[in-house]
Short mmCIF file of C-alpha atoms in Angstrom, two decimals:
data_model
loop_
_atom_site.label_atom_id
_atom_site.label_comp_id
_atom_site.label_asym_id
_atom_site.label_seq_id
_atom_site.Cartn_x
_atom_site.Cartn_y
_atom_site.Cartn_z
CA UNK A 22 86.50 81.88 93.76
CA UNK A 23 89.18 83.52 95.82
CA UNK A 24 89.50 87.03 96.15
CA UNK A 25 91.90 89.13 97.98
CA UNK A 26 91.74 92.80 98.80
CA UNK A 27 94.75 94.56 99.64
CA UNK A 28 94.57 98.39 100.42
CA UNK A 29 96.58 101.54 101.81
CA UNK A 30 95.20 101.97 105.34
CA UNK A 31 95.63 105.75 105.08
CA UNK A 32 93.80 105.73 101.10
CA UNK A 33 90.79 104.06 101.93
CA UNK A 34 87.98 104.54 104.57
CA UNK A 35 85.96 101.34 105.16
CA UNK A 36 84.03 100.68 107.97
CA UNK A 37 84.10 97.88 110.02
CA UNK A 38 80.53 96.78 108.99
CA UNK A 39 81.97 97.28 105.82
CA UNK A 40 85.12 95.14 106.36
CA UNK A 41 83.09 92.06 108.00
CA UNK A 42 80.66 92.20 105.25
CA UNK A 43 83.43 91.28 102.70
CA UNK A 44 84.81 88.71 105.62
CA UNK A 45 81.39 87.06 105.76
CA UNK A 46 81.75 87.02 101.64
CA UNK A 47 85.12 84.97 101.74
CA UNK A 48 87.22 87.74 100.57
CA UNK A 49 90.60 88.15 101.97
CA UNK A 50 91.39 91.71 102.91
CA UNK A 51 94.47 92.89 104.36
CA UNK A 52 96.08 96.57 104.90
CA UNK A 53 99.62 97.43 103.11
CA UNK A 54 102.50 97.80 105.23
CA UNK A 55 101.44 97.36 108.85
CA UNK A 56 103.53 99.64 111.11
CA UNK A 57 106.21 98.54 113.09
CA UNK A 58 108.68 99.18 115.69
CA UNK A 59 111.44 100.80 116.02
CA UNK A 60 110.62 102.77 112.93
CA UNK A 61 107.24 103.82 113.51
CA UNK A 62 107.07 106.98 111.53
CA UNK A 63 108.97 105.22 108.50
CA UNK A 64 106.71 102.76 108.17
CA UNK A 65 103.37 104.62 108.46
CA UNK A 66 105.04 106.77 106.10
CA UNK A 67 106.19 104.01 103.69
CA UNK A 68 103.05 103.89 101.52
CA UNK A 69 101.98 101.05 98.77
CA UNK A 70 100.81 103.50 95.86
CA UNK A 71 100.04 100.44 93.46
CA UNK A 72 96.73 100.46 91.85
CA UNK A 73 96.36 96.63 90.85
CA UNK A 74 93.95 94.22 89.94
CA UNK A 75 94.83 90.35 88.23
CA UNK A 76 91.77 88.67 87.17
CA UNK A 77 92.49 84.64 86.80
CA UNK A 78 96.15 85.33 86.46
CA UNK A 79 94.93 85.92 82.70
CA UNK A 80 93.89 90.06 82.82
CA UNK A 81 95.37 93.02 83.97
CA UNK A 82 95.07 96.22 85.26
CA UNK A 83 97.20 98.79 86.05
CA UNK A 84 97.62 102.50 85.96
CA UNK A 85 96.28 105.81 87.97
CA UNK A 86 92.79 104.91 88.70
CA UNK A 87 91.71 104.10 92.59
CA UNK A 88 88.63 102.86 93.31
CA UNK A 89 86.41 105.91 94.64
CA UNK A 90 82.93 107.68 94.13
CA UNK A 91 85.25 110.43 92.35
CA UNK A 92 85.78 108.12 89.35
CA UNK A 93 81.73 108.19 88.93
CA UNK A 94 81.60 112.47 89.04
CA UNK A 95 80.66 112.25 92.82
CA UNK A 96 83.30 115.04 94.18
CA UNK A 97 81.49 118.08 94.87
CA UNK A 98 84.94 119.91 94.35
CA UNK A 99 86.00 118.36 91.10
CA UNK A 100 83.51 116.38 89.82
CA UNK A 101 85.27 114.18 87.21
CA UNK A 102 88.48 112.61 87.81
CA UNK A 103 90.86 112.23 84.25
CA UNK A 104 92.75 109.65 84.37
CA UNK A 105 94.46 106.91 82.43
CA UNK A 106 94.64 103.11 83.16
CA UNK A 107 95.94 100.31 80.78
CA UNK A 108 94.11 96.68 80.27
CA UNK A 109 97.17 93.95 79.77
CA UNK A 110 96.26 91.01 78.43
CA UNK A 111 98.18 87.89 78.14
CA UNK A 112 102.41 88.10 78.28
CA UNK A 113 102.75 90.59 81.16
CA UNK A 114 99.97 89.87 84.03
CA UNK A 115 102.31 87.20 85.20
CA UNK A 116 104.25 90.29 86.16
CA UNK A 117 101.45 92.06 87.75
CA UNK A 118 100.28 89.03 89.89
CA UNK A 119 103.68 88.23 91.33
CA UNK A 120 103.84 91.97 92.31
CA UNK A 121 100.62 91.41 93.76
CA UNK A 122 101.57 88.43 95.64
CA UNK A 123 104.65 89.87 96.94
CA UNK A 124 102.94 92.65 98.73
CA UNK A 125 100.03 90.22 100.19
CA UNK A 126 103.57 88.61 102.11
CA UNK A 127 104.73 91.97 102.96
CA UNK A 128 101.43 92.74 104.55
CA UNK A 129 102.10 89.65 106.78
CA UNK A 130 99.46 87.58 104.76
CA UNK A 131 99.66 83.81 103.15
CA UNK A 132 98.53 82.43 100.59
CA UNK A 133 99.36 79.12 98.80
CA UNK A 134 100.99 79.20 95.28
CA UNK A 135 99.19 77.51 92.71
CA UNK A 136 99.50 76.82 89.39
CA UNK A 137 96.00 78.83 88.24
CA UNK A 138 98.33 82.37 89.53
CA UNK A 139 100.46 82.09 86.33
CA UNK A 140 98.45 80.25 83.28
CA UNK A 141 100.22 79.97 79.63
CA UNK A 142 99.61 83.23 78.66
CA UNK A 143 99.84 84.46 74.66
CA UNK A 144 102.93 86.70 73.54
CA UNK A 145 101.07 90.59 72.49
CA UNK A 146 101.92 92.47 69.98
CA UNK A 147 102.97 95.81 72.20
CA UNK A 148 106.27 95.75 73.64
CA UNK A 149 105.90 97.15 77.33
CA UNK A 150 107.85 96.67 80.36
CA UNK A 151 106.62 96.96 84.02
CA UNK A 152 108.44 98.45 86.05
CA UNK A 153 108.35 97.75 89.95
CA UNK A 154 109.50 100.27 92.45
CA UNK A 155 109.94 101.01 96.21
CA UNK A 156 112.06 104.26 96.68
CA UNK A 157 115.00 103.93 94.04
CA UNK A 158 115.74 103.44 90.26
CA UNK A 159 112.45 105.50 89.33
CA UNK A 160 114.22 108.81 89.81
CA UNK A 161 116.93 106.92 87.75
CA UNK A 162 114.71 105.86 84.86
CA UNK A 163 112.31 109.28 84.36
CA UNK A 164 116.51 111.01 83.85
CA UNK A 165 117.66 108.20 81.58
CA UNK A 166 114.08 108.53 79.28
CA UNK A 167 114.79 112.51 79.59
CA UNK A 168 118.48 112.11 78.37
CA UNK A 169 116.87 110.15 75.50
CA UNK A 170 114.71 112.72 73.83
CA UNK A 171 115.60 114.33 70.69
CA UNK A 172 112.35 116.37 69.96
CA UNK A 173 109.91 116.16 71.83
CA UNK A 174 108.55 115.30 75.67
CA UNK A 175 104.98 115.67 77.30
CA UNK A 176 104.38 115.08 81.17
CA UNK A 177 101.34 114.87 82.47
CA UNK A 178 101.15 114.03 86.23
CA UNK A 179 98.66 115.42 89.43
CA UNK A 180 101.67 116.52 91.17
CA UNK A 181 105.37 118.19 90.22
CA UNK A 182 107.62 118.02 92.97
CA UNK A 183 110.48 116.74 91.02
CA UNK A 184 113.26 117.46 93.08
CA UNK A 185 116.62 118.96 91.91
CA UNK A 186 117.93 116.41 89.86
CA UNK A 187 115.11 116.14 87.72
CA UNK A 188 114.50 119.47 87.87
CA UNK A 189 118.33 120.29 86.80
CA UNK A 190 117.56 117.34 83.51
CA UNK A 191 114.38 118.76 82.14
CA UNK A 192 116.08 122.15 82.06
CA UNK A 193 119.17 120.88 80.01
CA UNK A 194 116.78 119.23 77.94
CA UNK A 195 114.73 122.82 77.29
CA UNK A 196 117.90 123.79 76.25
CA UNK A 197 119.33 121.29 73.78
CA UNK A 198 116.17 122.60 72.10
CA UNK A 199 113.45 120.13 73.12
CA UNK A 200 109.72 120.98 73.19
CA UNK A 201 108.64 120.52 76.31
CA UNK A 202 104.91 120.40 77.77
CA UNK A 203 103.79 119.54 81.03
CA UNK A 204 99.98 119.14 82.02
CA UNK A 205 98.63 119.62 85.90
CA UNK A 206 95.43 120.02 87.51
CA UNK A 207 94.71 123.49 88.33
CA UNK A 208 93.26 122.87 91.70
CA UNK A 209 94.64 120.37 93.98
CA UNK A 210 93.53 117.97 95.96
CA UNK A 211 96.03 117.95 98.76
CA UNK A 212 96.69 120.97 100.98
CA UNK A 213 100.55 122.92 99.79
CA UNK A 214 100.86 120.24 96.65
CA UNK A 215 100.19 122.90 94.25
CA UNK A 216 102.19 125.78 96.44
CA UNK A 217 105.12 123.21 96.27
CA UNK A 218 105.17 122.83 92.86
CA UNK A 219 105.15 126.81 91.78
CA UNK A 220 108.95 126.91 93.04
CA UNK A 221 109.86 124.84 90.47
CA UNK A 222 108.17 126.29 87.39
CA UNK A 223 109.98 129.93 87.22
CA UNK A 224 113.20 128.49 85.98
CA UNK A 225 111.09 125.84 83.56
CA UNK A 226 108.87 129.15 82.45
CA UNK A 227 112.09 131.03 81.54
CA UNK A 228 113.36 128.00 79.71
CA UNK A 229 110.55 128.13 77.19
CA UNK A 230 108.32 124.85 78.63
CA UNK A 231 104.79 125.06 78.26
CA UNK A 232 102.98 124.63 81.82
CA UNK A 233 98.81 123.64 81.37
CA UNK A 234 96.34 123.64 84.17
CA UNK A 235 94.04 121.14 83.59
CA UNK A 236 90.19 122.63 84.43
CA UNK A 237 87.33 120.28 83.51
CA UNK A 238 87.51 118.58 86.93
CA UNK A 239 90.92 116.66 88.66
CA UNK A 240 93.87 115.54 86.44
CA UNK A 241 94.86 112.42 87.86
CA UNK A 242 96.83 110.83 85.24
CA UNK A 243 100.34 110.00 85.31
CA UNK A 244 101.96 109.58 81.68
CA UNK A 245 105.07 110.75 80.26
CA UNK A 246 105.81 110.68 76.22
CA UNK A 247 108.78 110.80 75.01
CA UNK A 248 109.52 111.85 71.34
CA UNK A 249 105.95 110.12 69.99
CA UNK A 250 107.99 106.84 70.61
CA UNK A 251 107.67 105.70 73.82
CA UNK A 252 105.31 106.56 76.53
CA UNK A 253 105.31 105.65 80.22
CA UNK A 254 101.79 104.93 82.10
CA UNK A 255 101.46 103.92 86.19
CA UNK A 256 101.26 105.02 89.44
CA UNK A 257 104.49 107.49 90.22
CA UNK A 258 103.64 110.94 90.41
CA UNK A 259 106.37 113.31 88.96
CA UNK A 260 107.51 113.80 92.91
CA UNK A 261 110.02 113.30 95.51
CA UNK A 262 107.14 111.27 97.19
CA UNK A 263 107.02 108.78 94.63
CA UNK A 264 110.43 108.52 93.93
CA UNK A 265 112.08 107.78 97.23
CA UNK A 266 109.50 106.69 99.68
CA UNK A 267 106.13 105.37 98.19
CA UNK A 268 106.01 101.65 96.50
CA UNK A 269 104.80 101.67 92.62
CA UNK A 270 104.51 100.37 89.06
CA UNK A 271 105.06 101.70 85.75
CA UNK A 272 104.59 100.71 82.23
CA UNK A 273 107.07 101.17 79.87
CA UNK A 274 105.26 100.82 76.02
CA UNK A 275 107.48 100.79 72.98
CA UNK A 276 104.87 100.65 70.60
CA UNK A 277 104.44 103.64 67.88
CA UNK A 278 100.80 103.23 67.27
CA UNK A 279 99.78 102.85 71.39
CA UNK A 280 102.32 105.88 71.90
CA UNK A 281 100.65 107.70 68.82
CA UNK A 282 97.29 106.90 70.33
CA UNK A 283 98.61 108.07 74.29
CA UNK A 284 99.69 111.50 72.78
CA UNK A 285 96.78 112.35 70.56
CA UNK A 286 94.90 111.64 74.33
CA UNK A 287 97.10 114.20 75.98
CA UNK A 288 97.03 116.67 73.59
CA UNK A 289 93.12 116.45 73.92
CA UNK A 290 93.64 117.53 77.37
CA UNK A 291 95.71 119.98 76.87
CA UNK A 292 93.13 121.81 74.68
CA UNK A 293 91.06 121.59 77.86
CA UNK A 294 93.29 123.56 80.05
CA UNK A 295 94.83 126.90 80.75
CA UNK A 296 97.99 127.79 80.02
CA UNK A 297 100.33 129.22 82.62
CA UNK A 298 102.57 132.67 81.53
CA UNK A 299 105.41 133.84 82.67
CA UNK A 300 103.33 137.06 83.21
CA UNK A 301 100.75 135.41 85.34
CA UNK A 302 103.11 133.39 87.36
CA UNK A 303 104.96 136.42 87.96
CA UNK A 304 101.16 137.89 89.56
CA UNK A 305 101.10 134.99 92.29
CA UNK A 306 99.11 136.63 95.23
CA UNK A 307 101.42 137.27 98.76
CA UNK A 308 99.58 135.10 100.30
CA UNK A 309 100.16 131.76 97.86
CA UNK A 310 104.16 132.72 97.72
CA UNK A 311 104.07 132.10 101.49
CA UNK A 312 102.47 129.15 101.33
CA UNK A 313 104.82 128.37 98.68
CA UNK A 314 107.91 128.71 100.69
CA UNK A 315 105.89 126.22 103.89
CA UNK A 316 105.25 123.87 101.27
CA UNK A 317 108.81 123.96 100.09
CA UNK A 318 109.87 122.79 103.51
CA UNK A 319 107.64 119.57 103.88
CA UNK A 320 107.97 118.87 100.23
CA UNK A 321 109.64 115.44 99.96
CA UNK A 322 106.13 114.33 102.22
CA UNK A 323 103.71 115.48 100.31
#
């Protein structure tokens, strides 16, 4: 059986015991995007956010979930990370394993195609799309699903550093009248994430869109609904990070009952968190507005 391991080198923390153990084992492992000159800090900075796995060129995976002891309730901060992931089977892995296979070249690895990567594989019956990006057309897509809505639109994502354009979209949409909710963790995980996000949610506040703080542990998930009709799950986080540096994959699902299914999930975790006034925004400590305004500065890094 071959087996091939392909990781961030700044996500992950193996050992080198670690890392000849799986060599001993026959697996192939391999970091991302190796750094390279002239454009050191580019490419250290250039990060593969993909959370993949293809098993037999047959199954699936995709979505938010890394592999951690924080998926098992072993963060003494958080405890539980929520999250959502999607199982593909059939039509649609080939899609995932030639992503796959693409980055294994761009990490300066080879492998030999054969015709086990991409078996006959049955037609489903969910419409989806996957959606492949490395810093363009996502910013592009999230505005062009936005422009879409007619009634309703429900974000969910760890981290809301939207920049202005999306920013500027979700606001017009507020004001052609459509109900607008967007879920977060209430702690972060990152230092200034959550200080850059609290610059953007005055204007959204004022607007009349609902802002939840997820509480029962770390929201990881990244899912946006649009109008109980279509629903987007994957790896982009609602910020600048994802959209123009980091390399990802989405999954577009035009499929009423799935969507149904996706929204009755989020709405479940919104019951679970705290909702954010304009009242208590307005009560933001000295010390988090100037962290706010730091935060502000490094945003499109974080």
């Amino acid at each position: 059986m071959t087996v091939r391991l392909l990781v961030d080198r700044f996500g992950c923390n193996l050992s080198r015991r670690v890392k000849k153990k799986y060599k001993k084992a026959g697996i192939s492992f391999a970091y991302s995007h190796p750094p390279s000159f002239p454009y050191l800090f580019f490419t250290i900075n250039r990060r593969n956010h993909r959370k993949l796995t293809i098993i037999d060129g047959k199954v699936g995976y995709i979505g938010g979930f890394n592999v951690g002891d924080e998926y098992l309730g072993r963060d003494p901060d958080f405890g539980y990370w929520r999250d959502f992931h999607l199982r593909i089977d059939g039509d649609g892995v080939q899609d995932l394993q030639e992503q796959f296979l693409e980055d294994w070249q761009t990490a300066k690895q080879r492998y030999v195609q054969k015709p086990s990567h991409y078996p006959p594989l049955p037609k489903g019956e969910t419409a989806l799309r996957i959606l492949p990006t490395d810093g363009c057309y996502l910013e592009d897509t999230f505005i062009d699903l936005i422009k879409q809505a007619t009634s309703s639109i429900i974000i969910g994502t760890p981290y809301y550093i939207p920049g202005k354009k999306l920013q500027q979209e979700l606001l017009h949409a507020a004001k052609r009248g459509i109900d607008i909710r967007l879920l977060l963790p209430k702690k972060s995980d990152h230092p200034l994430v959550r200080e850059a996000a609290y610059p953007y949610f005055e204007p959204l506040l004022k607007e009349g869109v609902s802002i939840y703080q997820y509480y029962r542990g770390f929201f990881h998930a990244k899912c946006i609904i649009i109008d109980e009709q279509m629903c987007d799950i994957g790896t982009a986080n609602f910020d600048k990070r994802s959209f123009y540096i980091n390399h990802e994959i989405n999954c577009l699902i035009y499929d009423e009952a799935f969507v149904k299914k996706a929204a009755q999930t989020l709405e479940s975790d919104i019951s679970r968190s705290e909702k954010l006034t304009y009242e208590v925004y307005k009560k933001r400590p000295l010390m988090q507005r100037s962290k706010e305004k730091i935060a502000t500065l490094v945003s499109g890094l974080l």
